[in-house]
Tab-separated table of C-alpha atoms and ligand atoms in Angstrom:
chain	number	residue	atom	x	y	z
A	22	UNK	CA	-17.710	-14.152	11.973
A	23	UNK	CA	-16.847	-10.737	10.151
A	24	UNK	CA	-12.690	-10.704	9.564
A	25	UNK	CA	-10.877	-8.257	11.824
A	26	UNK	CA	-7.624	-6.406	10.524
A	27	UNK	CA	-5.494	-4.235	12.438
A	28	UNK	CA	-4.693	-1.382	9.878
A	29	UNK	CA	-1.797	0.642	10.697
A	30	UNK	CA	-1.200	3.751	8.982
A	31	UNK	CA	-1.850	7.691	9.448
A	32	UNK	CA	-4.903	9.618	8.877
A	33	UNK	CA	-4.628	12.755	6.845
A	34	UNK	CA	-7.688	15.190	6.546
A	35	UNK	CA	-7.207	15.814	2.840
A	36	UNK	CA	-5.428	13.170	0.624
A	37	UNK	CA	-8.222	10.359	0.658
A	38	UNK	CA	-5.150	8.432	1.273
A	39	UNK	CA	-4.157	6.058	4.344
A	40	UNK	CA	-6.664	5.336	6.661
A	41	UNK	CA	-9.805	7.500	5.332
A	42	UNK	CA	-9.237	5.019	2.454
A	43	UNK	CA	-8.708	2.033	4.253
A	44	UNK	CA	-11.356	2.307	6.477
A	45	UNK	CA	-13.802	2.958	4.003
A	46	UNK	CA	-12.746	0.108	1.684
A	47	UNK	CA	-12.663	-2.959	4.383
A	48	UNK	CA	-15.803	-1.775	5.643
A	49	UNK	CA	-17.462	-2.050	2.417
A	50	UNK	CA	-15.695	-5.366	1.678
A	51	UNK	CA	-16.954	-6.881	5.167
A	52	UNK	CA	-13.752	-6.585	7.062
A	53	UNK	CA	-13.771	-4.544	10.184
A	54	UNK	CA	-10.716	-2.215	10.003
A	55	UNK	CA	-9.130	-1.627	13.511
A	56	UNK	CA	-6.990	1.445	13.254
A	57	UNK	CA	-3.483	2.055	14.678
A	58	UNK	CA	-2.403	6.098	13.684
A	59	UNK	CA	0.936	6.422	13.010
A	60	UNK	CA	0.029	10.068	12.728
A	61	UNK	CA	-2.469	12.685	12.595
A	62	UNK	CA	-2.142	14.761	9.492
A	63	UNK	CA	-3.695	17.970	8.491
A	64	UNK	CA	-3.272	16.932	5.089
A	65	UNK	CA	-1.052	14.475	2.975
A	66	UNK	CA	2.764	15.808	2.604
A	67	UNK	CA	2.141	16.199	-1.039
A	68	UNK	CA	0.514	19.766	-0.841
A	69	UNK	CA	2.380	23.132	-0.296
A	70	UNK	CA	1.737	23.329	3.341
A	71	UNK	CA	0.977	20.372	6.150
A	72	UNK	CA	1.479	19.581	9.488
A	73	UNK	CA	2.149	16.466	11.305
A	74	UNK	CA	1.154	15.211	14.866
A	75	UNK	CA	3.347	12.018	15.199
A	76	UNK	CA	2.058	9.654	17.358
A	77	UNK	CA	5.177	7.139	17.926
A	78	UNK	CA	4.967	7.765	21.525
A	79	UNK	CA	1.540	6.447	21.693
A	80	UNK	CA	1.942	3.169	19.589
A	81	UNK	CA	3.327	1.053	22.427
A	82	UNK	CA	-0.310	1.277	24.174
A	83	UNK	CA	-1.898	-0.651	21.214
A	84	UNK	CA	0.000	-3.502	21.403
A	85	UNK	CA	-0.393	-3.684	25.363
A	86	UNK	CA	-4.162	-2.809	25.394
A	87	UNK	CA	-5.038	-4.764	22.876
A	88	UNK	CA	-3.374	-8.228	23.841
A	89	UNK	CA	-4.925	-7.302	27.650
A	90	UNK	CA	-7.834	-7.462	25.854
A	91	UNK	CA	-7.348	-10.745	23.733
A	92	UNK	CA	-7.910	-9.361	20.607
A	93	UNK	CA	-6.822	-11.029	17.473
A	94	UNK	CA	-6.582	-10.153	13.867
A	95	UNK	CA	-7.163	-12.186	10.379
A	96	UNK	CA	-4.922	-9.605	8.948
A	97	UNK	CA	-2.137	-6.869	9.720
A	98	UNK	CA	-1.718	-4.417	7.040
A	99	UNK	CA	0.811	-1.607	7.399
A	100	UNK	CA	1.418	1.427	5.400
A	101	UNK	CA	2.908	5.065	5.792
A	102	UNK	CA	5.414	5.745	8.537
A	103	UNK	CA	5.785	9.132	10.275
A	104	UNK	CA	9.087	8.143	11.843
A	105	UNK	CA	11.379	5.500	11.454
A	106	UNK	CA	11.295	4.420	15.111
A	107	UNK	CA	8.159	3.350	14.616
A	108	UNK	CA	9.124	0.346	12.343
A	109	UNK	CA	10.385	-1.669	15.332
A	110	UNK	CA	7.173	-1.321	17.126
A	111	UNK	CA	5.244	-2.365	14.220
A	112	UNK	CA	7.508	-5.446	13.941
A	113	UNK	CA	6.940	-6.425	17.343
A	114	UNK	CA	3.254	-5.603	17.090
A	115	UNK	CA	3.208	-8.028	13.800
A	116	UNK	CA	5.096	-10.668	15.956
A	117	UNK	CA	2.931	-10.442	18.795
A	118	UNK	CA	-0.443	-10.896	16.861
A	119	UNK	CA	0.369	-12.748	14.119
A	120	UNK	CA	-1.012	-16.389	13.846
A	121	UNK	CA	-0.377	-19.011	11.248
A	122	UNK	CA	-3.791	-17.487	9.170
A	123	UNK	CA	-3.236	-14.021	9.637
A	124	UNK	CA	-2.503	-12.176	6.111
A	125	UNK	CA	0.346	-9.597	6.995
A	126	UNK	CA	0.330	-7.084	4.101
A	127	UNK	CA	3.099	-4.434	4.256
A	128	UNK	CA	2.879	-1.361	1.844
A	129	UNK	CA	6.531	-0.279	1.999
A	130	UNK	CA	5.394	3.333	1.268
A	131	UNK	CA	8.369	5.201	0.595
A	132	UNK	CA	8.155	7.339	-2.508
A	133	UNK	CA	6.987	7.589	-6.158
A	134	UNK	CA	8.153	8.280	-9.601
A	135	UNK	CA	11.847	7.788	-8.476
A	136	UNK	CA	11.528	10.241	-5.554
A	137	UNK	CA	11.153	9.279	-1.957
A	138	UNK	CA	8.076	11.134	-0.089
A	139	UNK	CA	9.337	14.404	1.470
A	140	UNK	CA	9.268	12.741	5.115
A	141	UNK	CA	11.312	9.838	4.124
A	142	UNK	CA	15.311	9.633	4.127
A	143	UNK	CA	17.846	6.749	3.423
A	144	UNK	CA	17.522	5.952	7.150
A	145	UNK	CA	13.792	5.374	7.063
A	146	UNK	CA	13.790	3.336	3.849
A	147	UNK	CA	16.375	0.925	5.323
A	148	UNK	CA	13.838	0.106	8.296
A	149	UNK	CA	11.054	0.051	6.022
A	150	UNK	CA	12.907	-2.727	3.603
A	151	UNK	CA	13.424	-4.758	6.795
A	152	UNK	CA	9.722	-4.501	7.750
A	153	UNK	CA	8.875	-5.506	4.161
A	154	UNK	CA	10.628	-8.989	4.431
A	155	UNK	CA	8.416	-10.115	7.493
A	156	UNK	CA	5.060	-9.498	5.345
A	157	UNK	CA	3.374	-12.254	3.402
A	158	UNK	CA	2.499	-9.893	0.763
A	159	UNK	CA	4.496	-6.264	-0.243
A	160	UNK	CA	2.494	-3.670	-2.592
A	161	UNK	CA	5.161	-1.494	-3.552
A	162	UNK	CA	5.121	0.582	-6.700
A	163	UNK	CA	7.858	0.648	-9.271
A	164	UNK	CA	10.153	3.401	-7.155
A	165	UNK	CA	9.613	1.065	-3.846
A	166	UNK	CA	10.260	-1.937	-5.623
A	167	UNK	CA	13.968	-0.626	-6.727
A	168	UNK	CA	14.492	0.629	-3.124
A	169	UNK	CA	13.970	-2.737	-1.904
A	170	UNK	CA	16.151	-4.454	-4.184
A	171	UNK	CA	18.722	-2.102	-4.466
A	172	UNK	CA	18.065	-1.576	-8.212
A	173	UNK	CA	18.691	1.860	-10.215
A	174	UNK	CA	15.380	3.367	-10.766
A	175	UNK	CA	16.453	5.584	-13.821
A	176	UNK	CA	18.164	2.908	-15.353
A	177	UNK	CA	15.145	0.629	-15.175
A	178	UNK	CA	12.981	2.689	-16.085
A	179	UNK	CA	14.756	3.836	-18.979
A	180	UNK	CA	13.716	0.958	-20.524
A	181	UNK	CA	9.979	1.930	-20.372
A	182	UNK	CA	9.415	1.937	-24.269
A	183	UNK	CA	10.948	-1.229	-24.669
A	184	UNK	CA	8.955	-4.520	-25.215
A	185	UNK	CA	11.254	-6.530	-22.571
A	186	UNK	CA	10.314	-3.714	-19.813
A	187	UNK	CA	7.835	-6.155	-17.968
A	188	UNK	CA	10.204	-8.893	-18.223
A	189	UNK	CA	13.012	-6.728	-16.505
A	190	UNK	CA	10.595	-5.797	-14.065
A	191	UNK	CA	9.666	-9.279	-13.610
A	192	UNK	CA	13.293	-10.595	-12.877
A	193	UNK	CA	13.901	-7.743	-10.237
A	194	UNK	CA	10.946	-9.241	-8.397
A	195	UNK	CA	11.037	-12.610	-8.729
A	196	UNK	CA	14.837	-12.568	-7.496
A	197	UNK	CA	13.676	-10.715	-4.502
A	198	UNK	CA	11.547	-13.605	-3.383
A	199	UNK	CA	13.514	-16.427	-4.787
A	200	UNK	CA	14.289	-18.167	-1.351
A	201	UNK	CA	10.451	-17.369	0.226
A	202	UNK	CA	7.230	-17.586	0.141
A	203	UNK	CA	6.323	-13.508	-0.137
A	204	UNK	CA	4.243	-12.467	-2.830
A	205	UNK	CA	4.554	-8.991	-4.340
A	206	UNK	CA	2.376	-7.012	-6.339
A	207	UNK	CA	3.861	-4.033	-8.125
A	208	UNK	CA	1.624	-1.632	-8.870
A	209	UNK	CA	1.006	1.218	-11.139
A	210	UNK	CA	3.819	0.334	-13.946
A	211	UNK	CA	3.780	2.696	-16.450
A	212	UNK	CA	4.335	1.655	-20.101
A	213	UNK	CA	2.853	3.046	-23.344
A	214	UNK	CA	-0.440	4.174	-22.754
A	215	UNK	CA	-1.279	1.625	-19.906
A	216	UNK	CA	-0.434	1.054	-16.344
A	217	UNK	CA	0.393	-2.740	-15.593
A	218	UNK	CA	0.341	-4.343	-12.022
A	219	UNK	CA	2.910	-7.635	-11.875
A	220	UNK	CA	2.039	-10.159	-9.116
A	221	UNK	CA	4.759	-12.202	-8.545
A	222	UNK	CA	5.349	-15.471	-6.134
A	223	UNK	CA	8.421	-17.734	-6.409
A	224	UNK	CA	5.945	-19.853	-8.805
A	225	UNK	CA	4.074	-17.521	-10.841
A	226	UNK	CA	4.473	-14.488	-12.573
A	227	UNK	CA	0.995	-12.199	-13.830
A	228	UNK	CA	0.615	-8.997	-15.171
A	229	UNK	CA	-2.665	-7.341	-15.044
A	230	UNK	CA	-3.125	-4.424	-17.583
A	231	UNK	CA	-4.869	-1.316	-16.701
A	232	UNK	CA	-6.380	2.001	-18.080
A	233	UNK	CA	-4.727	4.908	-17.443
A	234	UNK	CA	-6.895	7.835	-16.748
A	235	UNK	CA	-4.846	11.398	-15.827
A	236	UNK	CA	-1.378	10.353	-14.525
A	237	UNK	CA	-0.835	9.678	-10.566
A	238	UNK	CA	-3.220	10.781	-7.575
A	239	UNK	CA	-2.575	10.812	-4.263
A	240	UNK	CA	-3.999	7.531	-2.257
A	241	UNK	CA	-4.406	5.316	-5.193
A	242	UNK	CA	-1.629	2.961	-3.902
A	243	UNK	CA	-3.548	3.197	-0.375
A	244	UNK	CA	-6.995	2.275	-1.833
A	245	UNK	CA	-5.444	-0.191	-4.021
A	246	UNK	CA	-3.810	-2.069	-1.205
A	247	UNK	CA	-7.065	-2.262	0.764
A	248	UNK	CA	-8.639	-3.791	-1.826
A	249	UNK	CA	-6.347	-6.306	-2.406
A	250	UNK	CA	-6.034	-6.924	1.299
A	251	UNK	CA	-9.491	-7.005	2.148
A	252	UNK	CA	-10.192	-9.688	-0.505
A	253	UNK	CA	-7.314	-11.589	0.080
A	254	UNK	CA	-8.550	-11.507	3.919
A	255	UNK	CA	-11.788	-13.024	2.742
A	256	UNK	CA	-10.144	-15.709	0.870
A	257	UNK	CA	-9.925	-14.752	-2.549
A	258	UNK	CA	-6.595	-15.628	-4.582
A	259	UNK	CA	-4.080	-12.676	-5.178
A	260	UNK	CA	-4.700	-12.494	-8.943
A	261	UNK	CA	-8.820	-12.076	-8.788
A	262	UNK	CA	-7.999	-9.591	-5.921
A	263	UNK	CA	-5.499	-7.462	-7.660
A	264	UNK	CA	-8.022	-6.984	-11.014
A	265	UNK	CA	-10.659	-6.263	-8.782
A	266	UNK	CA	-8.801	-3.543	-7.181
A	267	UNK	CA	-7.697	-2.546	-11.005
A	268	UNK	CA	-10.748	-2.181	-11.764
A	269	UNK	CA	-12.158	-0.399	-9.077
A	270	UNK	CA	-9.290	2.245	-9.664
A	271	UNK	CA	-9.945	2.260	-13.366
A	272	UNK	CA	-13.287	3.421	-12.619
A	273	UNK	CA	-12.643	6.270	-10.087
A	274	UNK	CA	-9.878	7.959	-11.892
A	275	UNK	CA	-11.659	7.872	-15.308
A	276	UNK	CA	-14.355	10.025	-13.182
A	277	UNK	CA	-11.969	11.972	-11.525
A	278	UNK	CA	-10.312	13.120	-14.641
A	279	UNK	CA	-13.678	14.049	-16.751
A	280	UNK	CA	-13.078	17.177	-14.688
A	281	UNK	CA	-10.104	19.811	-13.523
A	282	UNK	CA	-8.322	18.274	-10.540
A	283	UNK	CA	-5.577	18.669	-8.009
A	284	UNK	CA	-3.746	15.291	-7.586
A	285	UNK	CA	-3.251	15.971	-4.378
A	286	UNK	CA	-7.128	15.509	-3.537
A	287	UNK	CA	-7.278	11.880	-4.587
A	288	UNK	CA	-9.881	10.419	-6.499
A	289	UNK	CA	-13.815	10.169	-6.720
A	290	UNK	CA	-13.656	6.661	-4.925
A	291	UNK	CA	-16.940	7.429	-2.776
A	292	UNK	CA	-19.229	7.199	-5.492
A	293	UNK	CA	-18.124	3.656	-6.197
A	294	UNK	CA	-17.478	2.541	-2.893
A	295	UNK	CA	-20.692	0.217	-3.050
A	296	UNK	CA	-19.435	-1.574	-6.604
A	297	UNK	CA	-17.261	-3.520	-3.610
A	298	UNK	CA	-19.922	-4.773	-1.702
A	299	UNK	CA	-19.987	-8.372	-1.892
B	306	LIG	O1	-0.671	7.604	0.088
B	306	LIG	C1	0.975	7.424	0.542
B	306	LIG	C2	1.003	8.389	1.747
B	306	LIG	C3	0.103	8.167	2.884
B	306	LIG	N1	0.256	9.300	4.152
B	306	LIG	C4	0.849	10.187	3.543
B	306	LIG	C5	1.313	10.985	2.555
B	306	LIG	C6	1.583	10.414	1.291
B	306	LIG	C7	1.930	10.389	0.179
B	306	LIG	O2	2.605	11.413	-0.125
B	306	LIG	O3	1.887	11.967	2.701
B	306	LIG	C8	0.864	11.325	5.051
């Protein structure tokens, strides 16, 4: 039986992020994506202009109709939140559909490079932090890990050239899950000429090293989380899922950086998607 996943994210016309990335990645990896769109945007919010159609008031119908139709999911994945009121709705959705073997991944999308995304404020972040606590797996970048753990990003990142930078991040992540079964994947940690991804559970700590091509791009966090999510739903270990995601993003970013680009447009992921096919 093909696995099925509810994917809760926005649909952006440009930026190769959120649902555009997730639907493609899950499909090629043999997981059926069932989208619950939090918002429809002309393009992601990093561009100079954007218009957002907020779907908060429509989201309740998904739980209602999908329950009436007796739908069930092997995984639930949530990402970009367009309004803080959406968090309680997603919480309720997870509580309704979660079974003992459902993989719940919350990507606590809030910001990057030490700054919040334009649509996020402290109130929204507080709610997202609460939602993140309910997940089996979370995939914050370093900025988001700091928000989740009340850590000063600038202070932590000021050690980025030190030998103990990754250990410091490991301590922050391990502290956050010392009393839970949750797993954390900290994405896109910039150190020297490389990027690192930390994979943490109560018992284990692993870093997966990645080549860095051309700095940060729109949507890479969403593509990364989608590959990790689909792999885990398909029964792979978290570390091998992260390795698969790293290798994919390396290829697609290297290809993108060969020619002039706007980081807002995202990466050339379409031409490599076939390599994710099992
Ligand atoms: O990739 C994260 C993301 C998702 N959705 C929207 C965004 C962003 C980041 O800027 O603006 C609408």
